[in-house]
């Protein structure tokens, strides 16, 4: 068997260490991939698959991408869930003896992608680690681009699911037991597009995790970490940090703090609630516009946008903290001139957190440092405006906002105002900062002058009018002579290259100048590069100060954004109470009102409490606005608990510990669940996890099954919620089962409300107003007519509804209750039995009906087409009657 080439041996040795990765192997100006990696990459990247001689009989499959365009190819593979190991040349090929030494400098994964073009500025790119143990689950999450690093613990899989949905990580790493925990891993991969990888057990070794964390945060005892109450969470955090060390090959100096938290300290929002309330994106288009975040986000910085997203995902339940935010928003509303001045300064602030991430990774270029300097230059102005505020949160923000004048001055003194992106081609260091660099620059500048003088001298000497001295990296400096003057070239000119229409020459004098200039240039570029790296390291040494300031700037940005939105949209400050009362006067839906022109949104009142107004049963036709009204109440409560003003004339909000919603219907075909099964799963989750301090929004429970079954379930759910000994949670319950309005008199904490409509003949007008009392019908046929259902179907529906009204189940419900109150045995009703009387009512057509309709037709107003349609319909009815 033929022996592999040295280069291929080196490749295979490196590949052995990174078998789960696609290896980008640097060869000159390309990153090459071989064997299976080449087969995968050529298909995924849609690039040509070729071959390379490797010492074997068969050529090795190979493909490659140019090094200067690697980011776009890297992003494509990472976004598809692949890990990519980047293997670089780590010594100069000119000075290398034998094969050039290469090392993997970083492994790019979905959760560690650093490319700015691939990331959303307003969204964190989280890597999440799960340490699963029976009875306790540890969870840690980090964003390598910003340095965010958190840990917590949860008791069960459902709570873990809520945390995963909250963070929406792009990558999840876990221990092996998690795969047999019962969690739907495939759902994570397919629906949420999360890349899932398991780590070996040694990553989760308790002692190893402690040592890793203590070494990183430079503390001598585990207690110094401040996470002694989270033993399993600590294992998740330690495993995550070890994984980052192995893949990122850097010290991660921007990971300055590990923040433990308890999920019970925030309002609980499960995945259904986040989706149904459209907090961060719309249900259908998955767009920010049309969501609550889309309305509230008027932040000026990327950091502020990410923090506002966190506020919406984690509303507070601590009244004192909420009031603190509200105080700051209120004062910013009152002092609009100061607020707008602050927002103008914030406009010039770049993404400090991600700039700092690149500085820590040693990938920041000179322009990144200029962006950092320009951002820091805004801090003194921001501090000056903030100094006049006395509100506690704004005073705290000012205290955390370091002016960082020393860092700003260092960058300003050292880096030119418009440096190149490349860090090895000079032009970076400002004149006057370093004497050696200034001297080399002078030599380089004088060299250019020498070349100009030589060009003029030789032009006169030779008589070649268009003689030019030019330069490229391959041939250095040369004289270029066009073919028309070729005969005038002197004997001391030595030919270097022949082109189609010109010749290139050198002379001893030009060669002498070239050596002087290029040596000065090489030294200059090397010195500038070294000095730039020193400056970057100096900035990296102040990472903690800059991070603290960045967080303060982000908070200020969110507060001013909320104040701006409150003023623009005429929001009011909500009062907060802990008595369980939700009292909203003229509340509006924050998103829907933005879609309606000329302030035409109809505002509605809401009153819920823990006593006589615990459950509101809301009836009314489809499209009347029941779902909008219920969502609006939930959003107003949520907005008040993130510290935002709310769309209402007045609001007094009782703090809730969680919001649950059951809205809409959808099949989950992938997991084999029908619409009704999905609905019942959500109802079961709500009834098991809600507390008396929760807010429930339930829309049309029971509609996915037969009428009697659905009504029975809805009835039983309301009974369960209304029982204060079992639950007693504040509830908005929309339904088309008008029979449920009977509960108002039977339970002292159930109240009926309906959406007002106005009838105009066969048509209806939706008034969008919530009024006391129950609706007596659903106006389904009128809504069908509005939707454009054919008249034939509408007419037939009217006939059927009249016939069915004789069998109204409301009477049956009432009679059942009466029988029960008398103590008599309740009649057993078999709902699945066929009602022959009902069938005859639906199917039988009397001749008199046809005759009556014929006599009532206004022939003078009937078009020929309408006449044909009417005749056809009546004929079909008679055929059905006679069986012909």
Short mmCIF file of C-alpha atoms in Angstrom, two decimals, residues 411-812:
data_model
loop_
_atom_site.label_atom_id
_atom_site.label_comp_id
_atom_site.label_asym_id
_atom_site.label_seq_id
_atom_site.Cartn_x
_atom_site.Cartn_y
_atom_site.Cartn_z
CA UNK A 411 -7.47 54.56 21.14
CA UNK A 412 -7.79 58.17 19.99
CA UNK A 413 -4.04 58.81 20.46
CA UNK A 414 -2.90 55.58 18.84
CA UNK A 415 -5.25 54.62 15.97
CA UNK A 416 -5.79 56.75 12.85
CA UNK A 417 -9.31 58.05 12.25
CA UNK A 418 -9.91 55.95 9.12
CA UNK A 419 -7.77 52.81 9.45
CA UNK A 420 -7.90 49.83 7.08
CA UNK A 421 -9.74 46.63 8.02
CA UNK A 422 -6.58 44.53 7.50
CA UNK A 423 -4.22 44.50 10.48
CA UNK A 424 -1.03 43.40 8.69
CA UNK A 425 -0.82 46.01 5.92
CA UNK A 426 0.01 49.13 7.92
CA UNK A 427 -1.81 52.46 7.98
CA UNK A 428 -3.12 51.79 11.51
CA UNK A 429 -1.01 53.80 13.96
CA UNK A 430 -1.47 57.55 14.26
CA UNK A 431 1.54 59.79 13.56
CA UNK A 432 3.34 60.94 16.71
CA UNK A 433 2.36 57.91 18.81
CA UNK A 434 5.54 55.86 18.23
CA UNK A 435 8.95 57.23 17.13
CA UNK A 436 10.12 54.03 15.40
CA UNK A 437 6.95 53.83 13.32
CA UNK A 438 7.24 57.51 12.40
CA UNK A 439 10.86 56.97 11.23
CA UNK A 440 9.90 53.99 9.07
CA UNK A 441 6.95 55.91 7.62
CA UNK A 442 9.33 58.73 6.67
CA UNK A 443 11.63 56.25 4.92
CA UNK A 444 8.65 54.84 3.09
CA UNK A 445 7.43 58.32 2.10
CA UNK A 446 10.90 59.42 0.99
CA UNK A 447 11.17 56.18 -0.97
CA UNK A 448 8.08 57.18 -2.96
CA UNK A 449 9.74 60.54 -3.67
CA UNK A 450 12.92 58.75 -4.82
CA UNK A 451 10.85 56.62 -7.20
CA UNK A 452 9.16 59.71 -8.67
CA UNK A 453 12.54 61.38 -9.25
CA UNK A 454 13.98 58.23 -10.90
CA UNK A 455 10.87 57.99 -13.15
CA UNK A 456 11.31 61.59 -14.35
CA UNK A 457 15.09 61.19 -14.87
CA UNK A 458 14.73 58.00 -16.96
CA UNK A 459 11.84 59.49 -18.97
CA UNK A 460 14.15 62.34 -20.04
CA UNK A 461 17.15 59.99 -20.53
CA UNK A 462 15.29 57.50 -22.72
CA UNK A 463 12.81 59.79 -24.44
CA UNK A 464 10.00 57.34 -23.59
CA UNK A 465 7.13 59.73 -22.83
CA UNK A 466 4.78 57.23 -21.14
CA UNK A 467 7.46 55.51 -19.03
CA UNK A 468 5.97 54.55 -15.63
CA UNK A 469 7.27 52.88 -12.46
CA UNK A 470 4.66 50.41 -11.19
CA UNK A 471 4.42 47.78 -8.43
CA UNK A 472 2.82 44.41 -7.72
CA UNK A 473 3.43 41.79 -5.04
CA UNK A 474 4.91 39.24 -7.42
CA UNK A 475 7.47 41.34 -9.38
CA UNK A 476 7.99 44.25 -6.98
CA UNK A 477 8.82 47.62 -8.62
CA UNK A 478 9.41 47.78 -12.41
CA UNK A 479 9.48 50.14 -15.42
CA UNK A 480 6.58 49.51 -17.83
CA UNK A 481 7.19 50.35 -21.51
CA UNK A 482 4.48 49.99 -24.16
CA UNK A 483 5.37 48.14 -27.38
CA UNK A 484 5.37 51.39 -29.41
CA UNK A 485 8.47 52.59 -27.44
CA UNK A 486 10.17 49.20 -27.15
CA UNK A 487 12.95 50.17 -29.56
CA UNK A 488 14.02 53.10 -27.32
CA UNK A 489 14.77 50.93 -24.26
CA UNK A 490 18.43 51.45 -23.11
CA UNK A 491 20.89 48.57 -22.67
CA UNK A 492 20.98 48.80 -18.84
CA UNK A 493 17.26 47.86 -18.69
CA UNK A 494 16.79 44.18 -17.69
CA UNK A 495 13.54 42.52 -18.88
CA UNK A 496 11.36 41.10 -16.05
CA UNK A 497 8.09 40.25 -17.84
CA UNK A 498 6.49 40.41 -21.29
CA UNK A 499 2.82 41.35 -21.71
CA UNK A 500 0.61 41.46 -24.80
CA UNK A 501 1.06 45.21 -25.30
CA UNK A 502 3.99 46.11 -23.04
CA UNK A 503 7.32 45.02 -21.53
CA UNK A 504 8.39 45.29 -17.87
CA UNK A 505 12.01 46.09 -16.90
CA UNK A 506 14.22 46.78 -13.92
CA UNK A 507 17.57 48.57 -13.45
CA UNK A 508 20.28 48.33 -10.79
CA UNK A 509 19.16 51.70 -9.34
CA UNK A 510 15.49 50.65 -9.25
CA UNK A 511 16.46 47.37 -7.58
CA UNK A 512 18.45 49.28 -4.95
CA UNK A 513 15.50 51.59 -4.19
CA UNK A 514 13.12 48.62 -4.11
CA UNK A 515 15.19 46.88 -1.41
CA UNK A 516 15.27 50.04 0.75
CA UNK A 517 11.55 50.77 0.43
CA UNK A 518 10.28 47.20 0.85
CA UNK A 519 12.50 46.50 3.86
CA UNK A 520 11.21 49.68 5.51
CA UNK A 521 7.66 48.67 4.58
CA UNK A 522 8.02 45.15 5.98
CA UNK A 523 9.46 46.48 9.24
CA UNK A 524 6.75 49.14 9.42
CA UNK A 525 3.90 46.66 8.88
CA UNK A 526 5.35 44.27 11.47
CA UNK A 527 5.83 47.03 14.03
CA UNK A 528 2.34 48.48 13.46
CA UNK A 529 0.80 45.02 13.83
CA UNK A 530 2.65 44.35 17.11
CA UNK A 531 1.68 47.74 18.51
CA UNK A 532 -1.96 47.30 17.48
CA UNK A 533 -2.06 43.94 19.30
CA UNK A 534 -0.66 45.63 22.43
CA UNK A 535 -3.38 48.31 22.29
CA UNK A 536 -6.06 45.64 21.80
CA UNK A 537 -4.71 43.71 24.80
CA UNK A 538 -4.78 46.89 26.89
CA UNK A 539 -8.46 47.35 26.01
CA UNK A 540 -9.16 43.67 26.78
CA UNK A 541 -7.63 44.22 30.22
CA UNK A 542 -10.46 46.66 31.03
CA UNK A 543 -13.22 44.25 29.97
CA UNK A 544 -15.06 44.33 33.30
CA UNK A 545 -15.31 48.12 33.36
CA UNK A 546 -16.53 48.29 29.77
CA UNK A 547 -19.09 45.50 30.33
CA UNK A 548 -20.52 47.23 33.39
CA UNK A 549 -20.88 50.45 31.41
CA UNK A 550 -22.44 48.61 28.45
CA UNK A 551 -25.13 47.15 30.72
CA UNK A 552 -25.87 50.59 32.17
CA UNK A 553 -26.18 52.05 28.66
CA UNK A 554 -28.53 49.20 27.66
CA UNK A 555 -30.77 49.84 30.68
CA UNK A 556 -30.90 53.56 29.92
CA UNK A 557 -31.79 52.77 26.32
CA UNK A 558 -34.70 50.53 27.37
CA UNK A 559 -36.07 53.09 29.85
CA UNK A 560 -35.97 55.91 27.27
CA UNK A 561 -37.52 53.62 24.65
CA UNK A 562 -40.43 52.68 26.94
CA UNK A 563 -40.95 56.36 27.80
CA UNK A 564 -40.89 57.35 24.12
CA UNK A 565 -43.47 54.67 23.21
CA UNK A 566 -45.66 55.65 26.19
CA UNK A 567 -45.74 59.27 25.03
CA UNK A 568 -46.27 58.44 21.35
CA UNK A 569 -49.09 55.94 22.00
CA UNK A 570 -50.77 57.76 24.91
CA UNK A 571 -50.09 55.10 27.54
CA UNK A 572 -50.61 55.66 31.27
CA UNK A 573 -48.71 54.54 34.32
CA UNK A 574 -50.40 51.51 35.91
CA UNK A 575 -50.99 51.38 39.64
CA UNK A 576 -49.90 48.10 41.22
CA UNK A 577 -51.61 46.13 43.97
CA UNK A 578 -51.14 42.79 45.70
CA UNK A 579 -54.86 42.24 46.41
CA UNK A 580 -55.45 40.29 43.22
CA UNK A 581 -57.54 43.03 41.57
CA UNK A 582 -57.21 43.80 37.85
CA UNK A 583 -59.12 47.00 37.09
CA UNK A 584 -58.61 48.49 33.63
CA UNK A 585 -60.53 51.49 32.34
CA UNK A 586 -60.70 51.87 28.56
CA UNK A 587 -57.96 49.36 27.85
CA UNK A 588 -56.63 48.92 24.32
CA UNK A 589 -54.68 46.19 22.54
CA UNK A 590 -51.14 47.63 22.13
CA UNK A 591 -50.52 45.95 18.76
CA UNK A 592 -53.96 45.98 17.12
CA UNK A 593 -54.51 49.68 17.83
CA UNK A 594 -51.36 50.43 15.79
CA UNK A 595 -52.91 48.66 12.79
CA UNK A 596 -56.14 50.71 12.92
CA UNK A 597 -56.09 54.22 11.45
CA UNK A 598 -57.50 57.42 12.97
CA UNK A 599 -57.77 56.15 16.57
CA UNK A 600 -60.74 53.96 15.66
CA UNK A 601 -59.85 51.18 18.11
CA UNK A 602 -62.72 50.57 20.57
CA UNK A 603 -61.45 50.62 24.16
CA UNK A 604 -62.95 48.30 26.80
CA UNK A 605 -63.05 48.05 30.57
CA UNK A 606 -62.03 45.01 32.63
CA UNK A 607 -62.61 44.14 36.26
CA UNK A 608 -61.35 40.88 37.76
CA UNK A 609 -60.70 40.04 41.39
CA UNK A 610 -60.46 37.05 43.71
CA UNK A 611 -64.01 37.38 45.02
CA UNK A 612 -67.19 37.96 42.99
CA UNK A 613 -65.46 38.78 39.72
CA UNK A 614 -63.10 35.86 39.43
CA UNK A 615 -64.30 34.44 36.08
CA UNK A 616 -65.63 36.36 33.10
CA UNK A 617 -67.53 34.16 30.64
CA UNK A 618 -67.49 36.05 27.33
CA UNK A 619 -69.91 35.19 24.53
CA UNK A 620 -70.47 36.75 21.12
CA UNK A 621 -70.02 36.06 17.41
CA UNK A 622 -66.81 35.16 15.65
CA UNK A 623 -64.81 38.17 14.45
CA UNK A 624 -66.48 40.36 17.08
CA UNK A 625 -63.26 40.78 19.05
CA UNK A 626 -63.40 38.30 21.95
CA UNK A 627 -59.84 36.99 21.40
CA UNK A 628 -58.45 40.50 20.89
CA UNK A 629 -60.08 41.66 24.13
CA UNK A 630 -58.72 38.75 26.18
CA UNK A 631 -55.23 39.06 24.74
CA UNK A 632 -55.30 42.79 25.40
CA UNK A 633 -55.97 42.21 29.12
CA UNK A 634 -53.08 39.70 29.31
CA UNK A 635 -50.72 42.07 27.46
CA UNK A 636 -51.62 45.04 29.68
CA UNK A 637 -50.86 42.94 32.77
CA UNK A 638 -47.59 41.73 31.26
CA UNK A 639 -46.55 45.24 30.14
CA UNK A 640 -47.15 46.62 33.62
CA UNK A 641 -44.90 43.92 35.11
CA UNK A 642 -41.97 44.66 32.79
CA UNK A 643 -42.15 48.27 33.99
CA UNK A 644 -43.89 49.74 30.96
CA UNK A 645 -46.80 52.16 30.81
CA UNK A 646 -49.97 50.60 29.41
CA UNK A 647 -52.58 51.40 26.73
CA UNK A 648 -55.54 52.45 28.89
CA UNK A 649 -57.17 55.52 30.45
CA UNK A 650 -56.50 54.10 33.91
CA UNK A 651 -55.17 50.76 35.17
CA UNK A 652 -54.78 49.15 38.57
CA UNK A 653 -52.99 45.84 38.14
CA UNK A 654 -52.78 43.06 40.70
CA UNK A 655 -49.40 41.37 40.24
CA UNK A 656 -49.78 37.87 38.76
CA UNK A 657 -47.25 35.07 39.09
CA UNK A 658 -47.99 33.52 35.70
CA UNK A 659 -50.14 33.98 32.62
CA UNK A 660 -51.61 30.98 30.84
CA UNK A 661 -53.38 31.10 27.49
CA UNK A 662 -55.34 28.54 25.52
CA UNK A 663 -56.14 30.31 22.27
CA UNK A 664 -56.71 29.01 18.75
CA UNK A 665 -56.52 25.48 17.40
CA UNK A 666 -53.85 23.64 15.47
CA UNK A 667 -52.99 20.03 14.73
CA UNK A 668 -49.62 18.70 15.80
CA UNK A 669 -49.35 16.15 13.03
CA UNK A 670 -45.65 15.53 13.57
CA UNK A 671 -46.31 14.02 16.99
CA UNK A 672 -49.60 12.44 15.95
CA UNK A 673 -51.79 14.77 18.01
CA UNK A 674 -55.13 16.09 16.79
CA UNK A 675 -56.41 19.63 17.36
CA UNK A 676 -58.48 18.45 20.30
CA UNK A 677 -55.58 16.52 21.85
CA UNK A 678 -53.32 19.58 21.62
CA UNK A 679 -56.08 21.64 23.25
CA UNK A 680 -56.59 19.17 26.08
CA UNK A 681 -52.83 18.94 26.73
CA UNK A 682 -52.72 22.70 27.13
CA UNK A 683 -55.79 22.72 29.39
CA UNK A 684 -54.27 19.97 31.54
CA UNK A 685 -51.03 21.96 31.86
CA UNK A 686 -52.97 25.08 32.92
CA UNK A 687 -55.16 23.34 35.50
CA UNK A 688 -52.17 21.54 37.05
CA UNK A 689 -49.80 24.52 37.19
CA UNK A 690 -51.97 27.61 37.70
CA UNK A 691 -52.19 29.21 41.15
CA UNK A 692 -54.74 31.59 42.72
CA UNK A 693 -52.43 34.44 41.66
CA UNK A 694 -52.40 33.43 37.98
CA UNK A 695 -54.24 34.97 35.04
CA UNK A 696 -55.90 32.48 32.67
CA UNK A 697 -57.04 33.28 29.13
CA UNK A 698 -59.15 30.43 27.75
CA UNK A 699 -60.68 30.70 24.29
CA UNK A 700 -63.35 28.24 23.16
CA UNK A 701 -62.43 25.25 25.30
CA UNK A 702 -64.02 22.05 23.98
CA UNK A 703 -64.75 23.11 20.44
CA UNK A 704 -62.59 20.36 18.88
CA UNK A 705 -65.05 17.56 19.77
CA UNK A 706 -68.80 16.91 19.74
CA UNK A 707 -71.10 19.62 21.07
CA UNK A 708 -72.16 17.75 24.20
CA UNK A 709 -68.64 16.56 25.08
CA UNK A 710 -67.19 20.01 24.45
CA UNK A 711 -69.84 21.75 26.52
CA UNK A 712 -69.38 19.26 29.36
CA UNK A 713 -65.61 19.79 29.44
CA UNK A 714 -65.95 23.58 29.30
CA UNK A 715 -68.53 23.50 32.10
CA UNK A 716 -66.32 21.29 34.28
CA UNK A 717 -63.25 23.47 33.64
CA UNK A 718 -65.11 26.59 34.82
CA UNK A 719 -66.38 24.75 37.91
CA UNK A 720 -62.81 23.64 38.70
CA UNK A 721 -61.32 27.14 38.29
CA UNK A 722 -64.09 28.86 40.23
CA UNK A 723 -63.62 26.61 43.27
CA UNK A 724 -61.45 28.71 45.59
CA UNK A 725 -60.32 25.67 47.54
CA UNK A 726 -58.94 24.10 44.35
CA UNK A 727 -57.81 27.09 42.23
CA UNK A 728 -59.74 30.38 42.18
CA UNK A 729 -57.57 32.00 39.48
CA UNK A 730 -58.68 35.13 37.61
CA UNK A 731 -60.00 33.91 34.26
CA UNK A 732 -61.26 35.24 30.95
CA UNK A 733 -63.27 32.46 29.30
CA UNK A 734 -64.59 32.98 25.76
CA UNK A 735 -67.09 30.48 24.40
CA UNK A 736 -69.81 29.82 21.82
CA UNK A 737 -71.58 27.52 24.25
CA UNK A 738 -74.26 29.97 25.34
CA UNK A 739 -75.43 27.35 27.81
CA UNK A 740 -72.43 28.32 29.99
CA UNK A 741 -74.11 31.64 30.72
CA UNK A 742 -76.33 29.63 33.06
CA UNK A 743 -73.35 29.41 35.44
CA UNK A 744 -73.62 33.08 36.44
CA UNK A 745 -76.53 32.33 38.71
CA UNK A 746 -75.14 29.06 40.00
CA UNK A 747 -71.61 30.21 41.00
CA UNK A 748 -71.09 33.43 42.91
CA UNK A 749 -67.78 34.33 41.21
CA UNK A 750 -68.81 33.81 37.55
CA UNK A 751 -70.02 36.79 35.49
CA UNK A 752 -71.34 36.97 31.95
CA UNK A 753 -70.10 39.43 29.35
CA UNK A 754 -70.69 39.65 25.62
CA UNK A 755 -69.56 41.61 22.60
CA UNK A 756 -72.25 44.02 21.47
CA UNK A 757 -73.50 43.75 17.88
CA UNK A 758 -76.14 45.63 15.91
CA UNK A 759 -78.44 43.77 13.55
CA UNK A 760 -79.50 45.29 10.22
CA UNK A 761 -81.90 42.84 8.68
CA UNK A 762 -79.82 39.78 7.80
CA UNK A 763 -76.58 41.70 8.34
CA UNK A 764 -74.71 42.55 11.53
CA UNK A 765 -72.35 45.33 12.60
CA UNK A 766 -69.68 44.52 15.19
CA UNK A 767 -69.58 47.22 17.85
CA UNK A 768 -66.45 45.70 19.53
CA UNK A 769 -67.76 46.75 22.95
CA UNK A 770 -67.80 44.43 25.96
CA UNK A 771 -71.10 44.69 27.83
CA UNK A 772 -72.57 42.89 30.83
CA UNK A 773 -74.76 39.87 30.08
CA UNK A 774 -74.66 36.87 27.76
CA UNK A 775 -75.26 36.68 24.01
CA UNK A 776 -78.26 34.69 22.90
CA UNK A 777 -76.78 33.59 19.57
CA UNK A 778 -73.46 33.43 17.73
CA UNK A 779 -74.41 35.06 14.39
CA UNK A 780 -72.38 32.39 12.64
CA UNK A 781 -74.49 32.55 9.46
CA UNK A 782 -74.09 36.33 9.23
CA UNK A 783 -70.31 35.98 9.67
CA UNK A 784 -70.28 33.31 6.94
CA UNK A 785 -72.13 35.77 4.68
CA UNK A 786 -69.52 38.46 5.43
CA UNK A 787 -66.82 35.96 4.51
CA UNK A 788 -68.39 35.45 1.07
CA UNK A 789 -69.95 32.00 1.47
CA UNK A 790 -72.32 31.38 -1.52
CA UNK A 791 -75.95 32.49 -1.02
CA UNK A 792 -77.24 28.95 -1.66
CA UNK A 793 -75.31 27.70 1.36
CA UNK A 794 -76.34 30.67 3.51
CA UNK A 795 -80.03 30.18 2.70
CA UNK A 796 -79.87 26.47 3.46
CA UNK A 797 -78.07 27.19 6.74
CA UNK A 798 -80.87 29.54 7.79
CA UNK A 799 -83.45 26.83 7.16
CA UNK A 800 -81.50 24.25 9.15
CA UNK A 801 -80.85 26.55 12.10
CA UNK A 802 -84.57 27.24 12.40
CA UNK A 803 -85.33 23.55 12.43
CA UNK A 804 -82.59 22.82 14.98
CA UNK A 805 -83.72 25.59 17.31
CA UNK A 806 -86.59 23.31 18.40
CA UNK A 807 -84.00 21.01 19.90
CA UNK A 808 -81.97 23.69 21.70
CA UNK A 809 -79.75 21.99 24.23
CA UNK A 810 -80.05 24.96 26.55
CA UNK A 811 -83.41 23.61 27.64
CA UNK A 812 -81.84 20.22 28.30
#
